[in-house]
């Protein structure tokens, strides 16, 4: 009894301290200017124990380029947690549409955009997750200069994203000096290392940089044109998706081409492969496609130019349709503080075909950046769902092999509740993780295993072995 009596004042004190901390945070928010970006509640949203913010950061005033963000904070009991920026690829696809709404975000969208339900394996359980629609013209991000939509490329995207970060940290000053990571998938295999390189180089010579950059992770991402093509075609042939003749044709026609700007000969070979593959979901070859009419087929949306399965970076049996319905709702846009100026006078879309079809600079390889950032001692993880045929595991393995890194932990299975979750190999400066049975969007297909992986990444620990069970903290 005496123990219980002694605890009551302590509990009351903790409650008062918690209240004071929340009040202090609210005061700081008001002072810093981000209070206006706080989301009270999204339409159809369940009750949650974490805060969310969304809004715009102008990255180029003369052109009127403004990037839209969504921040889903970790719960109070998990703070102070790291800050992680998530980027989807395309180029031209929305991180709100994919990362936030069908992968690692706090919510999933109900059919017909009727509302939201909680994602049990949301990554903001262990980190503050910042989703960014980039470049301008993607999702809710916009530009007042029409030509921007036809001149986007890797370089401007990286610099605009870096400007966004600098201004965002000024708006959210309590995140300055917090451990910061960058993550993404698909064509973000370019975005993530390019932005990481900018942050790293601009941090040089600063004793305590505002952006306390610790490392990055990339999933099923483009790394190197030659090795990615080589591994992709091999995966297609090994899984019976193309004939022997087409496999040889692809290798002859495409191996030295660009993914974004293929030659006419490569283009023709890719069209032949598309015909042979048939109506399957290359982003997840063993799962069904969305049962929609031929006039609005998943294939036509996923292949906006009739070819290049890697171009949109999206998985959809039907979830993409739900997001389209939800984010075009006026009440949803008001709750998100999106399109407040009316600059988006068009239907919100998960991906911009205009940006995708007119992409400019796209370096052939990220390997030099990997080498630079490995040498800098940053934490670098590459992960791959092994049923993806868009940027398959074989492509990623060839690209990593080209780095010539010594192995520190040999290829081995990792476990989640006594089941093999995938395999991993640790190199000097880089960790490779595969996720068994996952497609292009790993957190969508294997949400629990993806969260286990994410926790291990944040902790800088190898993937769990058989005896550690891979339990979620």
Coordinates of C-alpha atoms in Angstrom, one line a residue:
X1 CA 0.0 0.0 0.0
X2 CA 2.8 2.4 0.9
X3 CA 4.3 1.8 -2.6
X4 CA 1.1 2.7 -4.3
X5 CA 0.7 5.9 -2.3
X6 CA 4.2 6.9 -3.1
X7 CA 3.6 6.4 -6.8
X8 CA 0.5 8.7 -7.0
X9 CA 2.4 12.0 -6.6
X10 CA 4.9 10.8 -9.2
X11 CA 2.2 9.9 -11.7
X12 CA 0.6 13.3 -11.1
X13 CA 3.9 15.1 -11.5
X14 CA 4.6 13.2 -14.8
X15 CA 1.1 14.2 -16.1
X16 CA 1.8 17.8 -15.3
X17 CA 5.2 17.7 -16.9
X18 CA 3.7 16.1 -20.0
X19 CA 1.0 18.8 -20.2
X20 CA 3.7 21.5 -19.8
X21 CA 5.8 20.0 -22.6
X22 CA 2.8 19.9 -24.9
X23 CA 2.0 23.5 -24.1
X24 CA 5.6 24.5 -24.7
X25 CA 5.6 22.7 -28.0
X26 CA 2.4 24.5 -29.0
X27 CA 3.9 27.8 -28.0
X28 CA 7.0 27.0 -30.1
X29 CA 4.9 26.0 -33.0
X30 CA 3.0 29.3 -32.9
X31 CA 6.3 31.2 -32.6
X32 CA 8.0 29.4 -35.5
X33 CA 5.1 29.6 -37.9
X34 CA 4.3 26.0 -38.4
X35 CA 1.2 25.9 -36.2
X36 CA -0.9 26.9 -39.3
X37 CA 0.3 23.7 -41.0
X38 CA -1.0 21.4 -38.2
X39 CA -3.7 19.0 -39.5
X40 CA -6.7 18.9 -37.1
X41 CA -8.2 15.8 -38.6
X42 CA -8.4 14.3 -42.1
X43 CA -11.8 13.4 -43.4
X44 CA -12.6 9.8 -42.4
X45 CA -9.5 9.6 -40.2
X46 CA -9.5 7.3 -37.1
X47 CA -8.3 8.7 -33.8
X48 CA -4.5 8.7 -33.4
X49 CA -1.9 9.4 -30.8
X50 CA 0.5 11.5 -33.0
X51 CA 0.4 14.9 -34.7
X52 CA 0.5 15.7 -38.4
X53 CA 1.5 18.7 -40.4
X54 CA 1.2 19.6 -44.1
X55 CA 1.7 22.6 -46.4
X56 CA 4.0 24.3 -48.8
X57 CA 7.6 25.5 -49.0
X58 CA 8.5 27.8 -51.8
X59 CA 11.8 26.8 -53.3
X60 CA 12.0 29.2 -56.2
X61 CA 10.1 32.5 -55.9
X62 CA 10.7 33.8 -59.4
X63 CA 9.3 30.7 -61.0
X64 CA 6.7 30.1 -58.3
X65 CA 7.8 26.6 -57.5
X66 CA 6.4 25.3 -54.3
X67 CA 6.8 21.8 -52.9
X68 CA 4.1 20.1 -50.8
X69 CA 5.0 18.1 -47.7
X70 CA 3.2 15.9 -45.2
X71 CA 4.8 15.2 -41.8
X72 CA 3.5 12.3 -39.7
X73 CA 5.3 12.5 -36.3
X74 CA 6.1 9.7 -34.0
X75 CA 3.9 9.4 -30.8
X76 CA 5.0 11.3 -27.7
X77 CA 6.4 8.2 -26.0
X78 CA 8.7 7.5 -28.9
X79 CA 10.2 11.0 -29.0
X80 CA 12.8 12.3 -29.6
X81 CA 12.8 10.1 -32.7
X82 CA 14.9 10.5 -35.9
X83 CA 13.5 12.4 -38.8
X84 CA 13.2 10.5 -42.1
X85 CA 12.5 12.1 -45.5
X86 CA 10.6 9.7 -47.9
X87 CA 10.7 10.1 -51.7
X88 CA 8.8 8.2 -54.3
X89 CA 10.1 8.2 -57.9
X90 CA 8.6 8.0 -61.3
X91 CA 10.0 10.4 -62.3
X92 CA 6.8 12.2 -61.7
X93 CA 5.0 10.2 -59.0
X94 CA 3.7 11.5 -55.7
X95 CA 5.1 10.4 -52.3
X96 CA 1.7 11.3 -50.8
X97 CA 0.0 8.9 -53.2
X98 CA 2.3 6.0 -52.7
X99 CA 4.6 6.2 -49.7
X100 CA 2.1 7.9 -47.4
X101 CA -1.1 6.2 -48.7
X102 CA -0.3 2.6 -49.5
X103 CA 3.1 1.8 -48.2
X104 CA 4.7 3.1 -45.0
X105 CA 2.4 5.9 -44.0
X106 CA 0.1 6.0 -41.1
X107 CA -3.1 5.4 -43.1
X108 CA -4.4 3.4 -46.0
X109 CA -7.3 4.7 -48.2
X110 CA -10.6 3.0 -48.2
X111 CA -12.3 2.0 -51.5
X112 CA -13.7 4.9 -53.5
X113 CA -11.8 7.3 -51.3
X114 CA -14.5 7.0 -48.6
X115 CA -12.0 7.5 -45.7
X116 CA -8.9 6.2 -44.0
X117 CA -7.9 3.3 -41.8
X118 CA -4.8 2.9 -39.7
X119 CA -1.7 1.0 -41.0
X120 CA -0.7 -1.3 -38.2
X121 CA 2.9 -1.2 -39.5
X122 CA 3.3 2.5 -40.0
X123 CA 6.9 3.7 -39.9
X124 CA 6.0 6.7 -37.8
X125 CA 5.8 4.3 -34.8
X126 CA 9.6 4.7 -34.6
X127 CA 10.5 7.8 -36.6
X128 CA 9.1 11.2 -37.7
X129 CA 8.3 10.6 -41.4
X130 CA 8.4 13.5 -43.8
X131 CA 6.8 12.9 -47.2
X132 CA 7.7 15.2 -50.1
X133 CA 6.0 15.6 -53.5
X134 CA 8.9 16.4 -55.8
X135 CA 9.6 17.9 -58.3
X136 CA 7.1 20.8 -58.7
X137 CA 4.2 19.6 -60.8
X138 CA 4.0 16.3 -58.9
X139 CA 1.0 15.6 -56.6
X140 CA 0.1 18.8 -54.7
X141 CA 3.4 20.5 -55.5
X142 CA 3.1 23.1 -58.2
X143 CA 4.8 25.7 -60.3
X144 CA 3.6 29.0 -61.8
X145 CA 5.9 28.6 -64.7
X146 CA 4.5 26.1 -67.2
X147 CA 7.9 25.4 -68.8
X148 CA 9.1 23.9 -65.5
X149 CA 6.8 20.9 -66.3
X150 CA 8.8 20.3 -69.5
X151 CA 12.3 20.9 -68.2
X152 CA 12.4 18.8 -65.0
X153 CA 15.5 16.6 -64.4
X154 CA 17.7 15.1 -61.7
X155 CA 19.8 18.2 -61.1
X156 CA 17.0 20.7 -60.5
X157 CA 15.0 18.2 -58.5
X158 CA 17.9 17.6 -56.1
X159 CA 18.6 21.3 -55.6
X160 CA 14.9 22.2 -55.1
X161 CA 14.7 19.4 -52.6
X162 CA 17.7 20.7 -50.8
X163 CA 16.3 24.2 -50.7
X164 CA 13.1 22.7 -49.3
X165 CA 15.0 21.0 -46.5
X166 CA 16.8 24.2 -45.5
X167 CA 13.6 26.2 -45.4
X168 CA 11.7 23.4 -43.7
X169 CA 14.2 23.1 -40.9
X170 CA 13.8 26.9 -40.3
X171 CA 10.0 26.4 -40.1
X172 CA 10.4 23.4 -37.8
X173 CA 13.5 24.5 -35.7
X174 CA 13.0 21.8 -33.1
X175 CA 14.1 19.2 -35.7
X176 CA 17.4 20.9 -36.2
X177 CA 20.3 18.7 -35.2
X178 CA 17.9 15.7 -34.9
X179 CA 19.3 12.5 -36.5
X180 CA 18.2 12.7 -40.2
X181 CA 17.9 10.1 -42.9
X182 CA 16.7 10.0 -46.5
X183 CA 14.8 7.1 -48.0
X184 CA 12.9 6.2 -51.1
X185 CA 12.3 3.7 -53.9
X186 CA 12.3 3.2 -57.6
X187 CA 13.5 6.3 -59.5
X188 CA 14.2 7.7 -56.0
X189 CA 17.2 5.4 -56.5
X190 CA 18.4 8.6 -58.2
X191 CA 16.7 11.2 -56.0
X192 CA 18.0 9.8 -52.7
X193 CA 21.8 9.5 -53.4
X194 CA 21.8 12.8 -55.3
X195 CA 20.1 14.7 -52.5
X196 CA 22.3 12.9 -49.9
X197 CA 25.4 14.0 -51.8
X198 CA 24.2 17.6 -51.7
X199 CA 23.5 17.5 -48.0
X200 CA 26.8 15.8 -47.2
X201 CA 28.8 18.2 -49.3
X202 CA 27.1 21.3 -47.9
X203 CA 27.7 20.0 -44.3
X204 CA 31.4 19.8 -44.8
X205 CA 33.3 22.2 -42.6
X206 CA 30.4 22.8 -40.3
X207 CA 31.0 21.6 -36.8
X208 CA 27.4 21.1 -35.9
X209 CA 25.3 21.2 -39.1
X210 CA 21.5 21.9 -38.9
X211 CA 20.8 18.9 -41.1
X212 CA 22.3 16.2 -38.9
X213 CA 22.6 13.7 -41.8
X214 CA 23.3 10.1 -40.9
X215 CA 22.6 8.1 -44.0
X216 CA 20.1 6.8 -46.6
X217 CA 18.2 3.7 -47.7
X218 CA 16.9 2.9 -51.2
X219 CA 14.4 0.2 -52.2
X220 CA 14.1 -1.4 -55.6
X221 CA 15.9 1.6 -57.0
X222 CA 17.6 2.4 -60.2
X223 CA 21.3 2.6 -59.5
X224 CA 23.3 2.0 -62.8
X225 CA 21.8 1.8 -66.3
X226 CA 24.0 -1.0 -67.6
X227 CA 23.8 -3.3 -64.6
X228 CA 20.1 -2.6 -64.0
X229 CA 19.2 -3.4 -67.6
X230 CA 21.4 -6.5 -67.4
X231 CA 19.8 -7.8 -64.2
X232 CA 16.2 -6.8 -65.3
X233 CA 16.4 -8.8 -68.5
X234 CA 17.9 -11.8 -66.8
X235 CA 15.1 -11.7 -64.2
X236 CA 12.5 -11.6 -67.0
X237 CA 14.1 -14.5 -68.8
X238 CA 14.6 -16.6 -65.6
X239 CA 11.0 -16.1 -64.6
X240 CA 9.6 -17.0 -68.0
X241 CA 8.4 -13.5 -68.8
X242 CA 10.1 -13.3 -72.2
X243 CA 11.3 -15.7 -74.9
X244 CA 14.9 -16.7 -75.5
X245 CA 14.9 -14.6 -78.7
X246 CA 13.5 -11.5 -77.0
X247 CA 16.0 -11.9 -74.1
X248 CA 18.9 -11.8 -76.6
X249 CA 17.2 -8.9 -78.5
X250 CA 16.9 -6.9 -75.3
X251 CA 20.6 -7.5 -74.4
X252 CA 21.7 -6.5 -77.9
X253 CA 19.5 -3.4 -78.1
X254 CA 19.4 -1.9 -74.6
X255 CA 22.4 -2.7 -72.4
X256 CA 24.2 0.5 -73.2
X257 CA 21.1 2.7 -73.3
X258 CA 19.5 5.1 -70.9
X259 CA 16.4 4.0 -68.9
X260 CA 14.8 7.4 -69.4
X261 CA 15.9 8.1 -73.0
X262 CA 16.2 4.7 -74.8
X263 CA 17.2 4.5 -78.4
X264 CA 14.6 3.5 -81.0
X265 CA 16.0 0.0 -81.2
X266 CA 15.8 -0.5 -77.5
X267 CA 12.3 1.0 -77.5
X268 CA 11.2 -1.6 -80.1
X269 CA 12.7 -4.4 -78.1
X270 CA 10.9 -3.3 -75.0
X271 CA 7.6 -3.2 -76.9
X272 CA 8.2 -6.8 -77.9
X273 CA 8.8 -7.8 -74.3
X274 CA 5.6 -6.0 -73.2
X275 CA 3.6 -8.1 -75.7
X276 CA 5.2 -11.3 -74.5
X277 CA 4.7 -10.5 -70.8
X278 CA 0.9 -10.1 -71.2
X279 CA -1.5 -8.6 -68.7
X280 CA 0.5 -9.1 -65.5
X281 CA 1.7 -6.7 -62.8
X282 CA 5.4 -6.4 -63.4
X283 CA 5.6 -4.6 -60.0
X284 CA 4.5 -7.8 -58.3
X285 CA 4.5 -10.7 -60.7
X286 CA 2.6 -13.2 -58.5
X287 CA -0.3 -11.0 -57.4
X288 CA -3.5 -10.2 -59.4
X289 CA -4.0 -7.0 -61.4
X290 CA -6.8 -4.6 -60.6
X291 CA -10.1 -5.8 -62.3
X292 CA -10.9 -2.7 -64.2
X293 CA -12.3 -2.0 -67.7
X294 CA -9.9 -2.0 -70.6
X295 CA -10.5 1.8 -71.1
X296 CA -9.0 2.5 -67.7
X297 CA -6.7 -0.5 -67.2
X298 CA -3.9 -0.6 -64.7
X299 CA -1.6 -1.4 -67.6
X300 CA -2.5 1.8 -69.5
X301 CA -2.0 3.9 -66.3
X302 CA 1.2 2.1 -65.3
X303 CA 2.7 2.4 -68.7
X304 CA 1.9 6.0 -69.6
X305 CA 4.0 5.9 -72.8
X306 CA 3.0 2.3 -73.7
X307 CA 6.3 0.8 -72.5
X308 CA 9.0 1.3 -69.9
X309 CA 7.5 -0.5 -66.9
X310 CA 9.9 1.3 -64.5
X311 CA 8.8 4.7 -65.5
X312 CA 5.9 5.3 -63.0
X313 CA 7.3 3.5 -60.0
X314 CA 3.9 2.5 -58.7
X315 CA 2.2 -0.7 -57.6
X316 CA -1.6 -0.9 -58.0
X317 CA -4.1 -3.6 -58.0
X318 CA -6.6 -0.8 -57.1
X319 CA -5.2 1.3 -54.2
X320 CA -4.1 4.0 -56.7
X321 CA -7.7 4.5 -57.7
X322 CA -8.7 5.0 -54.1
X323 CA -6.1 7.6 -53.5
X324 CA -7.1 9.5 -56.7
X325 CA -10.7 9.6 -55.4
X326 CA -9.7 10.7 -51.9
X327 CA -7.2 13.4 -52.7
X328 CA -9.5 15.0 -55.3
X329 CA -12.1 15.6 -52.5
X330 CA -12.3 19.4 -51.7
X331 CA -12.7 18.6 -48.0
X332 CA -9.5 16.5 -48.0
X333 CA -7.5 19.3 -49.8
X334 CA -8.8 21.8 -47.2
X335 CA -7.7 19.6 -44.3
X336 CA -4.3 19.1 -45.9
X337 CA -3.8 22.9 -46.6
X338 CA -3.3 21.8 -50.2
X339 CA -4.0 23.8 -53.3
X340 CA -4.7 26.9 -51.1
X341 CA -3.9 29.3 -54.0
X342 CA -5.9 27.4 -56.6
X343 CA -2.8 27.0 -58.7
X344 CA -3.7 23.3 -59.2
X345 CA -6.6 23.9 -61.7
X346 CA -6.4 20.3 -62.9
X347 CA -7.4 16.9 -61.5
X348 CA -4.9 15.6 -58.8
X349 CA -3.1 12.6 -60.1
X350 CA -0.8 10.0 -58.6
X351 CA 1.8 10.6 -61.3
X352 CA 2.4 13.3 -63.8
X353 CA 2.7 12.0 -67.3
X354 CA 3.9 15.4 -68.5
X355 CA 6.9 15.4 -66.2
X356 CA 7.5 11.7 -66.9
X357 CA 7.5 12.1 -70.7
X358 CA 9.7 15.2 -70.7
X359 CA 12.3 14.3 -68.1
X360 CA 15.7 15.9 -69.0
X361 CA 19.0 15.0 -67.3
X362 CA 19.3 11.5 -65.9
X363 CA 22.8 10.4 -65.1
X364 CA 23.6 6.9 -66.2
X365 CA 25.0 5.8 -62.9
X366 CA 24.7 6.5 -59.2
X367 CA 27.8 4.4 -58.4
X368 CA 30.2 7.3 -58.1
X369 CA 27.9 8.9 -55.5
X370 CA 27.7 5.7 -53.6
X371 CA 31.5 5.4 -53.5
X372 CA 31.8 9.0 -52.3
X373 CA 29.2 8.6 -49.5
X374 CA 30.5 5.2 -48.5
X375 CA 33.9 6.7 -48.1
X376 CA 32.3 9.5 -46.0
X377 CA 31.1 6.8 -43.5
X378 CA 27.4 7.3 -43.9
X379 CA 24.9 4.5 -43.2
X380 CA 23.8 3.1 -46.5
X381 CA 21.2 0.4 -46.9
X382 CA 19.8 -1.0 -50.2
X383 CA 16.7 -3.2 -50.0
X384 CA 14.8 -5.2 -52.6
X385 CA 11.5 -7.0 -52.9
X386 CA 12.3 -10.2 -54.7
X387 CA 9.0 -10.5 -56.8
X388 CA 9.5 -7.1 -58.5
X389 CA 10.2 -7.3 -62.2
X390 CA 10.6 -3.5 -62.7
X391 CA 13.9 -3.0 -60.8
X392 CA 14.4 -6.6 -59.7
X393 CA 16.8 -8.0 -57.2
X394 CA 19.2 -9.3 -59.9
X395 CA 19.6 -5.7 -61.2
X396 CA 20.4 -4.4 -57.7
X397 CA 22.9 -7.2 -57.0
X398 CA 24.8 -6.5 -60.3
X399 CA 24.9 -2.8 -59.4
X400 CA 26.2 -3.5 -55.9
X401 CA 28.7 -6.0 -57.2
X402 CA 30.1 -3.3 -59.4
X403 CA 31.1 -1.3 -56.3
X404 CA 33.7 -4.0 -55.5
X405 CA 33.1 -3.8 -51.7
X406 CA 34.6 -6.4 -49.3
X407 CA 32.0 -8.5 -47.4
X408 CA 31.9 -8.3 -43.7
X409 CA 28.8 -10.5 -43.1
X410 CA 28.2 -13.2 -45.7
X411 CA 24.8 -13.9 -47.4
X412 CA 22.4 -15.2 -44.8
X413 CA 18.7 -15.5 -44.1
X414 CA 17.0 -13.1 -41.7
X415 CA 14.0 -13.9 -39.6
X416 CA 10.6 -12.5 -38.6
X417 CA 8.8 -14.6 -35.9
X418 CA 10.8 -17.7 -36.9
X419 CA 10.0 -17.3 -40.6
X420 CA 12.6 -16.3 -43.2
X421 CA 11.8 -12.7 -44.0
X422 CA 14.5 -12.5 -46.7
X423 CA 18.2 -12.5 -47.0
X424 CA 21.0 -10.1 -46.3
X425 CA 24.7 -9.4 -46.9
X426 CA 26.7 -6.7 -45.2
X427 CA 29.6 -5.1 -47.1
X428 CA 32.1 -2.5 -45.9
X429 CA 29.9 0.6 -46.0
X430 CA 26.7 -0.9 -47.4
X431 CA 24.0 -3.4 -46.3
X432 CA 21.8 -5.3 -48.8
X433 CA 18.5 -6.6 -47.6
X434 CA 16.0 -8.7 -49.6
X435 CA 12.4 -9.0 -48.5
X436 CA 10.9 -12.4 -49.5
X437 CA 7.6 -12.2 -51.5
X438 CA 7.6 -8.4 -51.7
X439 CA 7.1 -6.6 -55.0
X440 CA 8.3 -3.2 -56.0
X441 CA 6.7 -1.4 -53.1
X442 CA 8.1 -3.5 -50.2
X443 CA 6.1 -1.8 -47.4
X444 CA 2.8 -2.5 -49.3
X445 CA 3.4 -6.2 -49.9
X446 CA 5.3 -7.1 -46.7
X447 CA 4.4 -4.3 -44.2
X448 CA 5.5 -6.1 -41.0
X449 CA 8.8 -7.2 -42.5
X450 CA 9.4 -3.8 -43.9
X451 CA 9.0 -2.2 -40.4
X452 CA 11.4 -4.8 -38.9
X453 CA 13.9 -3.8 -41.6
X454 CA 13.4 -0.1 -41.0
X455 CA 13.9 -0.4 -37.3
X456 CA 17.2 -2.3 -37.9
X457 CA 18.3 0.4 -40.3
X458 CA 17.7 3.2 -37.7
X459 CA 19.5 1.2 -35.1
X460 CA 22.4 0.4 -37.4
X461 CA 22.1 -3.3 -36.6
X462 CA 22.2 -6.3 -39.0
X463 CA 18.9 -8.0 -39.8
X464 CA 17.6 -10.3 -37.0
X465 CA 18.8 -13.9 -36.9
X466 CA 16.7 -17.0 -36.1
X467 CA 17.1 -16.6 -32.4
X468 CA 16.1 -13.0 -32.2
X469 CA 12.7 -13.5 -33.7
X470 CA 12.6 -10.1 -35.5
X471 CA 10.2 -8.8 -32.9
X472 CA 8.8 -5.3 -33.3
X473 CA 9.6 -2.8 -30.6

